PDB file of C-alpha atoms in Angstrom:
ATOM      1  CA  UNK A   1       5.974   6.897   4.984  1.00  0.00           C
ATOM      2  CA  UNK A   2       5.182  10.691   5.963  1.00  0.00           C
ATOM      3  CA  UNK A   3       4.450  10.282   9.160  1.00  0.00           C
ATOM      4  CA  UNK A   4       8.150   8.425  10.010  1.00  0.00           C
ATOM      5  CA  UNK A   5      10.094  11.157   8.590  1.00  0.00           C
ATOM      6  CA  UNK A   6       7.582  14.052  10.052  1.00  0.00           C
ATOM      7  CA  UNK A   7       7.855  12.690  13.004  1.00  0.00           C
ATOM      8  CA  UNK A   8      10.726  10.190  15.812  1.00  0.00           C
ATOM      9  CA  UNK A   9       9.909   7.085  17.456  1.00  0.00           C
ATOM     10  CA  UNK A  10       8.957   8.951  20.583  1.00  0.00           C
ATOM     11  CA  UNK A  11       6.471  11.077  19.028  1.00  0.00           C
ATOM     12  CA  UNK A  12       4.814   8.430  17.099  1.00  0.00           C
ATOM     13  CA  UNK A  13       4.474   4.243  17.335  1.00  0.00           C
ATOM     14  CA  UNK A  14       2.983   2.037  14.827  1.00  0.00           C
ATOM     15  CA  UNK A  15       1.990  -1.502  14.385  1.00  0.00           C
ATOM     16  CA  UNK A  16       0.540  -3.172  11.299  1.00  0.00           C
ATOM     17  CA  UNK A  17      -1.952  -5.674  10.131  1.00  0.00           C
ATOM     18  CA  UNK A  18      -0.974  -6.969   6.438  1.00  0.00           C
ATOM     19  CA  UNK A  19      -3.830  -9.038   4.881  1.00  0.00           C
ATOM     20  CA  UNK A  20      -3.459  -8.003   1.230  1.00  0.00           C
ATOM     21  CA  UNK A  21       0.003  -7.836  -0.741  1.00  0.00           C
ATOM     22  CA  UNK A  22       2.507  -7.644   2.416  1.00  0.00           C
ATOM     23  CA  UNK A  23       3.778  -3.880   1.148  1.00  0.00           C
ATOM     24  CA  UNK A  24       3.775  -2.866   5.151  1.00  0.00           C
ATOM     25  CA  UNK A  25       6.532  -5.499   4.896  1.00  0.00           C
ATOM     26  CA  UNK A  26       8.727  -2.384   3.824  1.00  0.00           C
ATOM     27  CA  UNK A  27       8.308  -0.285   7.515  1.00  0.00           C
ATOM     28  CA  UNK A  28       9.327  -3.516   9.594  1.00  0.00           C
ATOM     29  CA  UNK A  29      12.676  -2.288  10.178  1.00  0.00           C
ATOM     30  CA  UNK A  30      11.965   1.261  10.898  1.00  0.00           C
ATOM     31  CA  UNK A  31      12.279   2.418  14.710  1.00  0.00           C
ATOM     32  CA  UNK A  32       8.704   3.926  14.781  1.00  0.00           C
ATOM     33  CA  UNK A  33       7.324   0.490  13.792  1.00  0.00           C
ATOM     34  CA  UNK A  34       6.613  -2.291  16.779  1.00  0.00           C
ATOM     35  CA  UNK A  35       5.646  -4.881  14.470  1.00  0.00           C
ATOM     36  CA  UNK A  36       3.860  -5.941  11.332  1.00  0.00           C
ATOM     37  CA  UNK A  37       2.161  -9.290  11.329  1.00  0.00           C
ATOM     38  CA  UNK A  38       0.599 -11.330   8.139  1.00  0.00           C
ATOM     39  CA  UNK A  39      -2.071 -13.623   7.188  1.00  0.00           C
ATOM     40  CA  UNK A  40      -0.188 -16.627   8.610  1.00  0.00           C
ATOM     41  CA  UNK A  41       0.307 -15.030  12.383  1.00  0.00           C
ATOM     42  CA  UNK A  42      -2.951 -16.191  14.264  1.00  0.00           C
ATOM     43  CA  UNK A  43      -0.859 -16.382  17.317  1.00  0.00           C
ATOM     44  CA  UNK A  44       0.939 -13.159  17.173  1.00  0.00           C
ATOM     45  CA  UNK A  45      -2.380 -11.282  16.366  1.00  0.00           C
ATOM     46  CA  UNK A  46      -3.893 -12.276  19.192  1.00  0.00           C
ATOM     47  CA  UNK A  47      -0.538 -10.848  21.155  1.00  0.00           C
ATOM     48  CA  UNK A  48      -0.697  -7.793  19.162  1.00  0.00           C
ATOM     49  CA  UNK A  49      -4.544  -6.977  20.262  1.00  0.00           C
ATOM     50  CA  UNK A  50      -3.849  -8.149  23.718  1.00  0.00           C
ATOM     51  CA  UNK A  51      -0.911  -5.503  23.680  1.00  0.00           C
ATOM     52  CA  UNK A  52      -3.082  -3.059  22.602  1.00  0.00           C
ATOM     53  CA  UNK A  53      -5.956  -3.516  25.013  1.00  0.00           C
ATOM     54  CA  UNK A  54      -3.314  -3.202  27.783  1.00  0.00           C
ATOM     55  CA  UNK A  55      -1.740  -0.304  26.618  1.00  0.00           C
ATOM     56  CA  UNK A  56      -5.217   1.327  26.559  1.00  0.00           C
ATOM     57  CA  UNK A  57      -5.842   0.392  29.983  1.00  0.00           C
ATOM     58  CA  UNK A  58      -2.610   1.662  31.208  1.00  0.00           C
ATOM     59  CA  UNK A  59      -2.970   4.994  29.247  1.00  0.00           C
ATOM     60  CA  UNK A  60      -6.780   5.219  31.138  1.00  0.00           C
ATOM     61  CA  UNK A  61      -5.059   4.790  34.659  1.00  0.00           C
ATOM     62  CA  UNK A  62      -1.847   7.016  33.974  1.00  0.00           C
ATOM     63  CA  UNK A  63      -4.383   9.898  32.236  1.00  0.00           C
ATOM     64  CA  UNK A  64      -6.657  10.198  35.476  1.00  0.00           C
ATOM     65  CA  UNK A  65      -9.508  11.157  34.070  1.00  0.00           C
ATOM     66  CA  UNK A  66      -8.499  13.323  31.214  1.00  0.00           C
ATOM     67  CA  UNK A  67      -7.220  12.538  27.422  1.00  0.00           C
ATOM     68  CA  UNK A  68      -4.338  12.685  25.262  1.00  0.00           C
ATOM     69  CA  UNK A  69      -4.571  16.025  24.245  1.00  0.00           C
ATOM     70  CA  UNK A  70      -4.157  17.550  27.976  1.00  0.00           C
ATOM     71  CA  UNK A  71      -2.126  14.652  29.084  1.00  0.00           C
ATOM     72  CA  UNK A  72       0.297  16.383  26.266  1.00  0.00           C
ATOM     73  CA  UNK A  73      -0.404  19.646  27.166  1.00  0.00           C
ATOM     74  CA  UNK A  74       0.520  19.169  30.491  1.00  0.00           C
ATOM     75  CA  UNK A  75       3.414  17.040  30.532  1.00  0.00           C
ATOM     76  CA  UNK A  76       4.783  17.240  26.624  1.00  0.00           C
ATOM     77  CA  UNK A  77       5.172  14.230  24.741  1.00  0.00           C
ATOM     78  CA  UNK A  78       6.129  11.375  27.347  1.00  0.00           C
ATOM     79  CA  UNK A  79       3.661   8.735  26.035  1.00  0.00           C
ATOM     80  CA  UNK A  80       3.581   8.454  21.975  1.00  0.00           C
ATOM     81  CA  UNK A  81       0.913   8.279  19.663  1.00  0.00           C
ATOM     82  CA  UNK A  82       0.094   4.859  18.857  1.00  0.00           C
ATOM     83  CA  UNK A  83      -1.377   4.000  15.358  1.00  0.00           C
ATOM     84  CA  UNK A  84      -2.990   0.578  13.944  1.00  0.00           C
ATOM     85  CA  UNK A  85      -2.815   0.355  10.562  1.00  0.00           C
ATOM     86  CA  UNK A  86      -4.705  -2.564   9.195  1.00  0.00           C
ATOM     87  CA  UNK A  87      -4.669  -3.353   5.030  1.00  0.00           C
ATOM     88  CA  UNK A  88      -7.515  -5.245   3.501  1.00  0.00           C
ATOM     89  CA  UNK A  89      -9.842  -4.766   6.769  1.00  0.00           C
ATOM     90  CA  UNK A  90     -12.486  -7.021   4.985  1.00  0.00           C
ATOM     91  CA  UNK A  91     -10.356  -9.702   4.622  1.00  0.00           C
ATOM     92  CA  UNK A  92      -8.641  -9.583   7.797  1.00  0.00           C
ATOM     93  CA  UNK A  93     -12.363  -9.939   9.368  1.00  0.00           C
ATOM     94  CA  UNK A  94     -13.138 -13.016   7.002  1.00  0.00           C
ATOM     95  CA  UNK A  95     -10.231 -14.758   7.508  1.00  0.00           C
ATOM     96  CA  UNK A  96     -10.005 -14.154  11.653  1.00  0.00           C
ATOM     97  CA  UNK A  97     -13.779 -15.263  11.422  1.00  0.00           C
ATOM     98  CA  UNK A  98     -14.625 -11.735  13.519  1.00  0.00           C
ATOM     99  CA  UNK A  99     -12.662 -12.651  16.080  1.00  0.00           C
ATOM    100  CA  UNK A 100     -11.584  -9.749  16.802  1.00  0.00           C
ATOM    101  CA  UNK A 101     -14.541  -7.735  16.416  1.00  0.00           C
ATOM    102  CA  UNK A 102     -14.717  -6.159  20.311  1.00  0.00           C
ATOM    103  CA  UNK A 103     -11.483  -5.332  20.610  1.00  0.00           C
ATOM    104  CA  UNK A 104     -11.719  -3.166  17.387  1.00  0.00           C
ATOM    105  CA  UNK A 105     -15.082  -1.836  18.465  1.00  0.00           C
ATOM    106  CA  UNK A 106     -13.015  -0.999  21.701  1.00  0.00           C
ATOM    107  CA  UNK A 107      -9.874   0.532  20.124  1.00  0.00           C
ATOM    108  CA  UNK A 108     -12.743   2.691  17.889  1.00  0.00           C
ATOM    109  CA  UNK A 109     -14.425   4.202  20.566  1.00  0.00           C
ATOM    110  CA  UNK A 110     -12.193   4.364  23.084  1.00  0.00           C
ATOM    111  CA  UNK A 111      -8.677   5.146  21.207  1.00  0.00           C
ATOM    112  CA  UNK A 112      -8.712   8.229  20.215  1.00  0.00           C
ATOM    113  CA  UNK A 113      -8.999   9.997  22.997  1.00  0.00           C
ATOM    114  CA  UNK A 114      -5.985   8.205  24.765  1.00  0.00           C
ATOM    115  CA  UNK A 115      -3.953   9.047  21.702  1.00  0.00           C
ATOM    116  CA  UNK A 116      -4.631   5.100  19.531  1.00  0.00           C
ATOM    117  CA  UNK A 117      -5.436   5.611  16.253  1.00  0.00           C
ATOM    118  CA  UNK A 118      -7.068   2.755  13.325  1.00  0.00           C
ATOM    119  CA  UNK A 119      -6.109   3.709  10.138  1.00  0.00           C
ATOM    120  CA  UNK A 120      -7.948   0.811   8.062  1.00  0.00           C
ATOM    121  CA  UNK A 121      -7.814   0.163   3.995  1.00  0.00           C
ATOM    122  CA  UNK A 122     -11.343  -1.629   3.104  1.00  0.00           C
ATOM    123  CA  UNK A 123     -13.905  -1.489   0.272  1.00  0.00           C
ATOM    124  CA  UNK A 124     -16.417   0.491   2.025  1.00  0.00           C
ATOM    125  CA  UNK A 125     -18.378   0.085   4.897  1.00  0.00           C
ATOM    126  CA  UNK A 126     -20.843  -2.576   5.083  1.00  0.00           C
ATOM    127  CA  UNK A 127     -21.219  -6.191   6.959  1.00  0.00           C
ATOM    128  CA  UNK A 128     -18.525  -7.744   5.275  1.00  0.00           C
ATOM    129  CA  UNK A 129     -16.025  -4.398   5.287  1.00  0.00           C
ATOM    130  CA  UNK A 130     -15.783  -2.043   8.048  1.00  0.00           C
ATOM    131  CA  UNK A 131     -19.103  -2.747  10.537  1.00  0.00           C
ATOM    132  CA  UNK A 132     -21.296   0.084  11.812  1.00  0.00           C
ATOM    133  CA  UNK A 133     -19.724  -0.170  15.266  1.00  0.00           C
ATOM    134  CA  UNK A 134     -16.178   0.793  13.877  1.00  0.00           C
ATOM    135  CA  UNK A 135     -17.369   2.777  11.406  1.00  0.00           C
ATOM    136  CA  UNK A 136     -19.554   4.808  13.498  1.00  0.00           C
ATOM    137  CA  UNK A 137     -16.386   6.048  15.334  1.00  0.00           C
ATOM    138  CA  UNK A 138     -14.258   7.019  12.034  1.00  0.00           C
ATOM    139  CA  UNK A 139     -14.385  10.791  11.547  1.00  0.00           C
ATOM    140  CA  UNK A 140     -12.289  10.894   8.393  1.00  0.00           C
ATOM    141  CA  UNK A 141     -12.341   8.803   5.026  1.00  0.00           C
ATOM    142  CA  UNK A 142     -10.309   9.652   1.965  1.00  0.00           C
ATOM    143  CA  UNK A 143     -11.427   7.314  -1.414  1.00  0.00           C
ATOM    144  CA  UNK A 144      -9.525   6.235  -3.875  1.00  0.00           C
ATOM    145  CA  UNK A 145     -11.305   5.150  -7.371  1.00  0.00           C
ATOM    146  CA  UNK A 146     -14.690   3.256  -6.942  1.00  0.00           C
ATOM    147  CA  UNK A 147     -17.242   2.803  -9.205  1.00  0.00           C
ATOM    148  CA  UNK A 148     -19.829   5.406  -9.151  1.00  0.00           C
ATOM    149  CA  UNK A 149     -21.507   8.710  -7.025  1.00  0.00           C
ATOM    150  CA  UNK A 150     -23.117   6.530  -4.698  1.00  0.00           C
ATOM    151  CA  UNK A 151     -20.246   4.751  -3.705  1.00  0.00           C
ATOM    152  CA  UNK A 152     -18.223   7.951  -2.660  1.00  0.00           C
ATOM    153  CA  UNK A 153     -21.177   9.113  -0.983  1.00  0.00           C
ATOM    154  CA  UNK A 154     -21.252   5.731   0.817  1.00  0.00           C
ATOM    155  CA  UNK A 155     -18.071   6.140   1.727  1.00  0.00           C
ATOM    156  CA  UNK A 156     -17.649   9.186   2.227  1.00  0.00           C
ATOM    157  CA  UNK A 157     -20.509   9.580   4.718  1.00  0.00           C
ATOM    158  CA  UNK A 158     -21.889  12.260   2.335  1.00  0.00           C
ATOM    159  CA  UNK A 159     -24.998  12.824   1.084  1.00  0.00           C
ATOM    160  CA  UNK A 160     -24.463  14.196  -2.629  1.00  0.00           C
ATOM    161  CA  UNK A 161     -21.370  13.811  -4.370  1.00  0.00           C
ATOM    162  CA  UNK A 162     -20.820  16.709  -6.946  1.00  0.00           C
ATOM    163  CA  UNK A 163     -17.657  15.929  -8.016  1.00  0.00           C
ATOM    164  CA  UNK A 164     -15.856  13.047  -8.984  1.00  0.00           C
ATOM    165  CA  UNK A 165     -12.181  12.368  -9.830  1.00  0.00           C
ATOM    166  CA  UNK A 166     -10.706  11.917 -13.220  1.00  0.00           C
ATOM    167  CA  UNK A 167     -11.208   8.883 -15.032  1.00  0.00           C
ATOM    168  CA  UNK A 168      -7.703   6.505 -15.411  1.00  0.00           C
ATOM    169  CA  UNK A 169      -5.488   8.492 -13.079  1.00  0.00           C
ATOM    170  CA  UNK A 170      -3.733   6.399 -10.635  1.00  0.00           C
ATOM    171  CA  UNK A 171      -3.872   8.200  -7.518  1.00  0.00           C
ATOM    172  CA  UNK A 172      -7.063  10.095  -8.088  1.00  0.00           C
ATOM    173  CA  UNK A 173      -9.599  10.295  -5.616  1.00  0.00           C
ATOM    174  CA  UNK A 174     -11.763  12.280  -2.681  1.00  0.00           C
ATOM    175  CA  UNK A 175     -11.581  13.628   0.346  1.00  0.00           C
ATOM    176  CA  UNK A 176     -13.506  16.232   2.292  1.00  0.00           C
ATOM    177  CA  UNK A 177     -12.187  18.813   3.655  1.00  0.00           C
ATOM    178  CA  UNK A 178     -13.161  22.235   5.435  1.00  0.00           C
ATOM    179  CA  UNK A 179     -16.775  20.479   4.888  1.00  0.00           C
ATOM    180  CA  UNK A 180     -16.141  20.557   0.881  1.00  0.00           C
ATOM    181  CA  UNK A 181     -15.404  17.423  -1.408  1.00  0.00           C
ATOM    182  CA  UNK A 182     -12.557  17.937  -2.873  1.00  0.00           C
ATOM    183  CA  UNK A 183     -10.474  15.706  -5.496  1.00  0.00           C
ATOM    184  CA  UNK A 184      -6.878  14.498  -4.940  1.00  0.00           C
ATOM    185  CA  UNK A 185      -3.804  13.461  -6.104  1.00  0.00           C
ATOM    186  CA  UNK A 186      -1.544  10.873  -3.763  1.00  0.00           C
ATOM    187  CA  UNK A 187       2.167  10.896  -4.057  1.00  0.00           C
ATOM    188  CA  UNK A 188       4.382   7.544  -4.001  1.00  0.00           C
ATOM    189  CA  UNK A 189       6.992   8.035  -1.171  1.00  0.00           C
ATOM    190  CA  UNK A 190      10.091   7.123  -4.244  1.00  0.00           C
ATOM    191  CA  UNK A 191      10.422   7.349  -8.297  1.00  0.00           C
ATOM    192  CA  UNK A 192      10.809   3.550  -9.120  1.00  0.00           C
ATOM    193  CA  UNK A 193      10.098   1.268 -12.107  1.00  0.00           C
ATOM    194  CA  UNK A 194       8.021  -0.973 -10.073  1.00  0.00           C
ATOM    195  CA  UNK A 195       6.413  -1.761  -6.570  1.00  0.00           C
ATOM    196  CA  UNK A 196       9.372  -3.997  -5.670  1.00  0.00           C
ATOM    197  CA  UNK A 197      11.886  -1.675  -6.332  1.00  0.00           C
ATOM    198  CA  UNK A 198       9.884   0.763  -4.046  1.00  0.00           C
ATOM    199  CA  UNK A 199       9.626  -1.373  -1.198  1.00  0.00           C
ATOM    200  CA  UNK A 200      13.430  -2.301  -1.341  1.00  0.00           C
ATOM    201  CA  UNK A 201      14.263   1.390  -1.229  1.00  0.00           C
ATOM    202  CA  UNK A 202      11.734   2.133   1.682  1.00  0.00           C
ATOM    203  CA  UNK A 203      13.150  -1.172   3.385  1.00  0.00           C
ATOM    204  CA  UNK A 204      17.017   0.448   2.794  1.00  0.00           C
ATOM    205  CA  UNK A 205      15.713   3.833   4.369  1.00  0.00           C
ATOM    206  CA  UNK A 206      13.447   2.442   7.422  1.00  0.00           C
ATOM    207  CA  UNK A 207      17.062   0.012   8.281  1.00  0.00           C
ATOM    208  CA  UNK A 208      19.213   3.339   8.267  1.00  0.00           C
ATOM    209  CA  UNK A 209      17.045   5.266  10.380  1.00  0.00           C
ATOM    210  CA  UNK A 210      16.720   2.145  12.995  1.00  0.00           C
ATOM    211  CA  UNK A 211      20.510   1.947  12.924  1.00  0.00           C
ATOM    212  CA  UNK A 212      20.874   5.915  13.254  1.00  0.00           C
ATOM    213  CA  UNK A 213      18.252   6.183  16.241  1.00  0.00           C
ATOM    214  CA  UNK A 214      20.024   6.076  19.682  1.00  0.00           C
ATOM    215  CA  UNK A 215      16.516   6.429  21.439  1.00  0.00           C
ATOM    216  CA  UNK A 216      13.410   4.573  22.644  1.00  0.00           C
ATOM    217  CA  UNK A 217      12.250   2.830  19.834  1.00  0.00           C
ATOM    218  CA  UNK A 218       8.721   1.527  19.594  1.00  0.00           C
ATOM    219  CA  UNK A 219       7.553  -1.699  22.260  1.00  0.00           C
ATOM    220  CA  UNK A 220       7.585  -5.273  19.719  1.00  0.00           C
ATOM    221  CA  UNK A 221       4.997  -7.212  19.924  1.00  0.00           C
ATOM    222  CA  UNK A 222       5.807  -9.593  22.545  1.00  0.00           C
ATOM    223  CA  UNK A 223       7.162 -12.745  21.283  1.00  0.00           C
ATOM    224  CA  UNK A 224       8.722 -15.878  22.445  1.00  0.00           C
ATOM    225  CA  UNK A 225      12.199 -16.413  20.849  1.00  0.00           C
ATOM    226  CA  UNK A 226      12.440 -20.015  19.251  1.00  0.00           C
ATOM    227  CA  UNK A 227      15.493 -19.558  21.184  1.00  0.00           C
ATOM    228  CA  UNK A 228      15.327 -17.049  24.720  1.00  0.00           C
ATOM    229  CA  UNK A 229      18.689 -14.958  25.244  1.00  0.00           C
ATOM    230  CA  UNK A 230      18.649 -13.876  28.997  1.00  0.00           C
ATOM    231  CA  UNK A 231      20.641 -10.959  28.442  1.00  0.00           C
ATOM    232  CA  UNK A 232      18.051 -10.008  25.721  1.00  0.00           C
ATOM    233  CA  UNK A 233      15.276 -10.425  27.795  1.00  0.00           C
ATOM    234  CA  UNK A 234      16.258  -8.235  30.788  1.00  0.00           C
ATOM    235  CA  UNK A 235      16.660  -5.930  28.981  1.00  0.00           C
ATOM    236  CA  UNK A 236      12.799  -5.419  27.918  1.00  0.00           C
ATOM    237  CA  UNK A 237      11.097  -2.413  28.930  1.00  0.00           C
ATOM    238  CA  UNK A 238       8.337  -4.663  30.719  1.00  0.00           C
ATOM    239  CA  UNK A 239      10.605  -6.953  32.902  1.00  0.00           C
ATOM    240  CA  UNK A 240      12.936  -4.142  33.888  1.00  0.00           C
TER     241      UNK A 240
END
């Protein structure tokens, strides 16, 4: 939710893997966001890492040798940040049967420096969470409640834990930064009596911005229409 109203659709793109409660559901309509897809969409998955595979190829050629950060620095922001966001990473593995194991392996090592990001929700790291050959190339974890020292240290790629948040505070939890552990409190992005009510009110705000943006919005996951509009499809970045 931050990082739509920080920053425009031109500045930042994001797609979304939902295999837990479907609460990404709430971004789908937002201008930033290129597509969420669920449990049930084997075949748009595949699309989704095909798309992203391509657009890291394209970003290698059009970068010439260099990354994202002098790409920007030389010619501003003409190519967005792209983010995955993928919720209940274990899961998602499990129920894909690793299928998709290389291409995140890829997107890990290889993102970041042409400006693709994995921001992944999992229990930990492990054979059955986030693998060694992901995890190996994520340089920042945050933890909410677990069950003891050991497993913040686990996660946490620390090797003491001396702190530890407080006991039945939703929201509590640790993150290191300036090389120190340091406890936290996360904010909800709205005051509501439940979850639902939440999502309904980020849903409202992500459908006003999309209707208020008169730019570039972020690339969909390519789709084919149970019923193809011409007009609709010339008009796609890619066939243009």
């Amino acid at each position: 939710y931050g990082l739509i109203q920080k920053y425009s659709p031109e500045h930042i793109n994001l797609y979304g893997i939902d295999f837990s409660s479907r609460m990404l559901s709430a971004f789908e309509n937002a201008p930033h966001v290129g597509g969420i897809v669920y449990e049930e969409d084997t075949e748009k998955i595949a699309k989704l890492f095909h798309m992203m595979e391509q657009m890291l190829e394209e970003r290698k050629r059009l970068f010439k040798g260099g990354n994202y950060s002098q790409f920007v620095q030389a010619n501003g922001i003409t190519v967005p940040a792209v983010i995955l966001a993928i919720d209940n990473y274990g899961s998602f593995r499990e129920k894909t049967e690793n299928r998709y194991d290389s291409e995140m392996i890829h997107l890990a090592h290889d993102g970041v420096g042409y400006g693709m990001f994995l921001l992944l929700s999992s229990g930990g790291f492990g054979t059955s969470e986030i693998q060694s050959k992901v995890g190996d190339s994520i340089k920042k974890t945050i933890c909410l409640q677990m069950n003891d020292k050991f497993q913040y240290a686990d996660a946490l790629r620390e090797t003491r834990v001396n702190v530890l948040p407080e006991d039945n505070i939703k929201g509590r939890g640790l993150a290191v930064v300036g090389g120190k552990i340091l406890e936290f409190q996360t904010a909800l992005a709205f005051a509501a009596e439940n979850d639902y009510e939440r999502i309904e009110e980020i849903n409202r705000e992500c459908t006003q911005m999309r209707a208020q943006w008169k730019g570039t919005a972020a690339k969909h996951i390519p789709v084919i229409p149970e019923k193809p509009i011409w007009s609709e499809y010339v008009q796609m970045d890619e066939v243009k």
